[in-house]
Amino acid sequence: MLRHLAKAATFTALGAVEYSITSIRERGRNAEQRRADAILEFLIRMGPIYIKMGQIAATRSDLLPPSWVDTLRVLQDRTPHMSPVESRAAIERELGGPLAATFRTLDLRPVASASVAQVHLAELLDGRRVAVKLVKNRVPEQIDHSLGAIGSMLKLVHRTTPRVRELNLPKRFDEVARLLRPQADMTLEAQQQERIRANFVSHPYVLVPQTLPELVTDRMLVMEYMDGIPGKESATVDFPRERLAQRLQDVIYTMLYMHGMCHGDPHPGNILFTPDGKLVLLDYGVTVELSEDEKWGLSSFYYACTRKEWDIAIDRFTRYFVVANEKLERGRESYRTEMAEVLRYHFDISSSQWSTVSYFNDVSAVLRKYDSQYTTNFTKVELVFLSCEGFASQINPEIDIWANARKFTDRYSPYMNAEVERRFATSFQQQMPTSLALRDRAHDTLVAPTHIDRYFFPSGFPVFVEEATGGKVRDFDGNEYIDLSGGYGPHLLGYAHPAINAAIADGARRGLVNGIGNRSEIELAELLVDALPAAQKAVLCNSGTEAILFAIRMCRGYRRRHVVAKFEGHYHGFSDQGMVSSWFRFAGDRDRPAPVAGSLGSDPGSVASTVVLQYGDIPGLARLREHADELACVILEPMPTSVVALHSEFLAELRRLCTELDIPLIFDEVVSGFRVAYGGVQVLADIHPDVTCLGKVIGGGLPCGAVVGDARIIDMAKSSQDPFYDYENKVFAGGTLSGNSLTCAAGLAALRYLREHQEIYIELEDNTQRLADMMREATEQRDIACRINARNSIFSLNFSHREAGLYRERMAGSNFKATIALAYYMRKHQVYLPELHSFLISAAHTTEDLDQIAHAFEKSLDEMLADELFVI
């Protein structure tokens, strides 16, 4: 009871409608109702903390008698409030002047009054309708008094009751009290409200009122007025109750799992519904904030549970959310056995009768047996889950909590549900049996991490190509697909381009030369240097990854420093350092990311010697000054292909700062070089790095890479003719096939053609915007949350309502399942889209191709809606 008393104190409330205490008390005075009334009177008399206990109890219709729940609902929005005279005085105190100087009208009778504050409707002088949230007089003092009293009681019980002592309630309550004390601070609440509002901007069915910063004080918060149907009257919403309850659950899970910033008190008094089923989230006095590690732990734990991988789930839960005692460490095997029984029972045996209360009680019982407990933050998460389940069950008493939870977690995994996967398997067995047979044949001998066994997101239904021409590929069953992969970038001119084919044929006839000088390597280097305004010399290699490795090594040698600064979400090939913080695992604050290994097997030293920044965060560049004395270089994608964003102002400031600090700046233009413009992003933005890494397009479809830039840095790889000096002052850059005659001939043909036909870039951009507009229109017509960023032939599609800002925020809202599934739906309609990757168009794609792509996209969206891949 004491444990739940401490936890229940983490809630606050804001209501929106009139509700009369008197009307409740006038009902039948049977014994049960009298007890409910007595509890109501006691909680109100005891003050804000106790009122919050009643608010959480009022959502538990599954646990308490109906008359109790009905009676306690008054606490959600109609507790005693200040008189009109007191209210006027309090508001004018916060304004520092008369009401009439700010408001045209203000109703001094609150429309809602909960534990901490009351809400008044008002109209500003400019005619805008607003809600004024006002902290009641004496409430902060009452909170301090109540918390002090409860804390003293817990300390007494802790000292005198050995069985309770193991819970260490005083320490845990102190942590919770630190959360509760500032809840009457409206300045802090406004900040939290704006953070959550930013996360839901453009969401299809979530609304958060905007605050008016100029009218926010410690005791008063003014926000835009939003009308709606009170949460406790959800039955009157003209929207299917099953979908309404699922929306509520989905919103709470989105905040916890994906945003990491969650409304801490989702009871009916804090949520309104619009007539068409949108949710209006109110009151941010209590929020739950999860670190990147905790978000990862929460998602990965529940994901393991959905796959019934109990041992993995236990490891993840214990690592991220348990404060383990020595007793647990000694008895880890028995602990694992008992915890596995709990998880198996709740997530498998009785999942159709899911009860969050029962689940948490059983987990807590196991932890207590081993003198261990949840982390404080997981205690808050537990309360959010409990409130969400209670409210959702009120909306739809038949709700299947676990089934809805699975639908949510499924969206953030690469695995389709069994029914949809079976349909694809049947369809593709008829459409491309040879490709599936080759997939199965490869299983025995080949690991193909690029196109079959892809890291994180394997391809279930890969296409095996027999022939590729122009903008299309043909598989071994004769299916022709419009190709939106382009080999991940090299085939800008399309497959089998005549100029490139002729150069390759001629080069093959003359014999492939490598390791010995050939004229083509000199001509390719000259062409690259000529195309990039700040470049002076070039080193050729075999891939973009090699180019990155060479460039970083050259800069380390030049600067005699070893630390590298890179940007979160920017992928620089498969080297250990190139992959740091490039994938889906992040750490540290959004403003000061911490480096994370790209995969198992990465060298810890490479990770530790990386400073991670955020693309587009100009203030964050100040960290370069902090590390200036240890940095070898700064590397980034000037236009990150994951989000297709070009922030010229940011790049200009980065260039200025690197020049000032004498830190070499590397542009990774492996994808964008010669694709977005002749020369790349640096030509578009007119911002030039010290070193550019190239690949993809410059090889004409054959393996190729290059490091191009300032002679002082490129010459770090040039011998001095003194071996002793070289060892001490030069860096090694080698490669048996680097600069081979066949690759250089193909690259020369491609780049010469692009140099002579630069109208291609204008046509590509026109086609890019045309296709993007058609795709956006298709999602808007179907009310599907989707972000399509596109420019200069590169597309980034993300099923999410969130703008493509910071990479971690983009990933935190992504529906991975839908993105991967889209590739398979499109494949059914003769369009090859790579799974979960930026996609590309080429100069070989025609207007008719673009129309066919748009049509296939529309048909795919309709099928995805029918297969319930979106919550709408």
mmCIF file of C-alpha atoms in Angstrom, residues 29 141 202 237 303 381 499 646 651 817 827:
data_model
loop_
_atom_site.group_PDB
_atom_site.id
_atom_site.type_symbol
_atom_site.label_atom_id
_atom_site.label_comp_id
_atom_site.label_asym_id
_atom_site.label_seq_id
_atom_site.Cartn_x
_atom_site.Cartn_y
_atom_site.Cartn_z
ATOM 1 C CA ARG A 29 -27.063 6.468 0.026
ATOM 2 C CA GLU A 141 2.807 24.833 0.385
ATOM 3 C CA SER A 202 1.343 17.555 -38.059
ATOM 4 C CA VAL A 237 -17.634 10.663 -29.488
ATOM 5 C CA TYR A 303 10.142 -6.791 -28.766
ATOM 6 C CA VAL A 381 6.660 4.194 -16.865
ATOM 7 C CA ALA A 499 29.028 5.632 -73.686
ATOM 8 C CA LEU A 646 20.803 20.624 -47.267
ATOM 9 C CA LEU A 651 27.704 24.238 -43.636
ATOM 10 C CA LYS A 817 7.482 -2.251 -40.819
ATOM 11 C CA ARG A 827 7.579 -5.162 -56.080
#
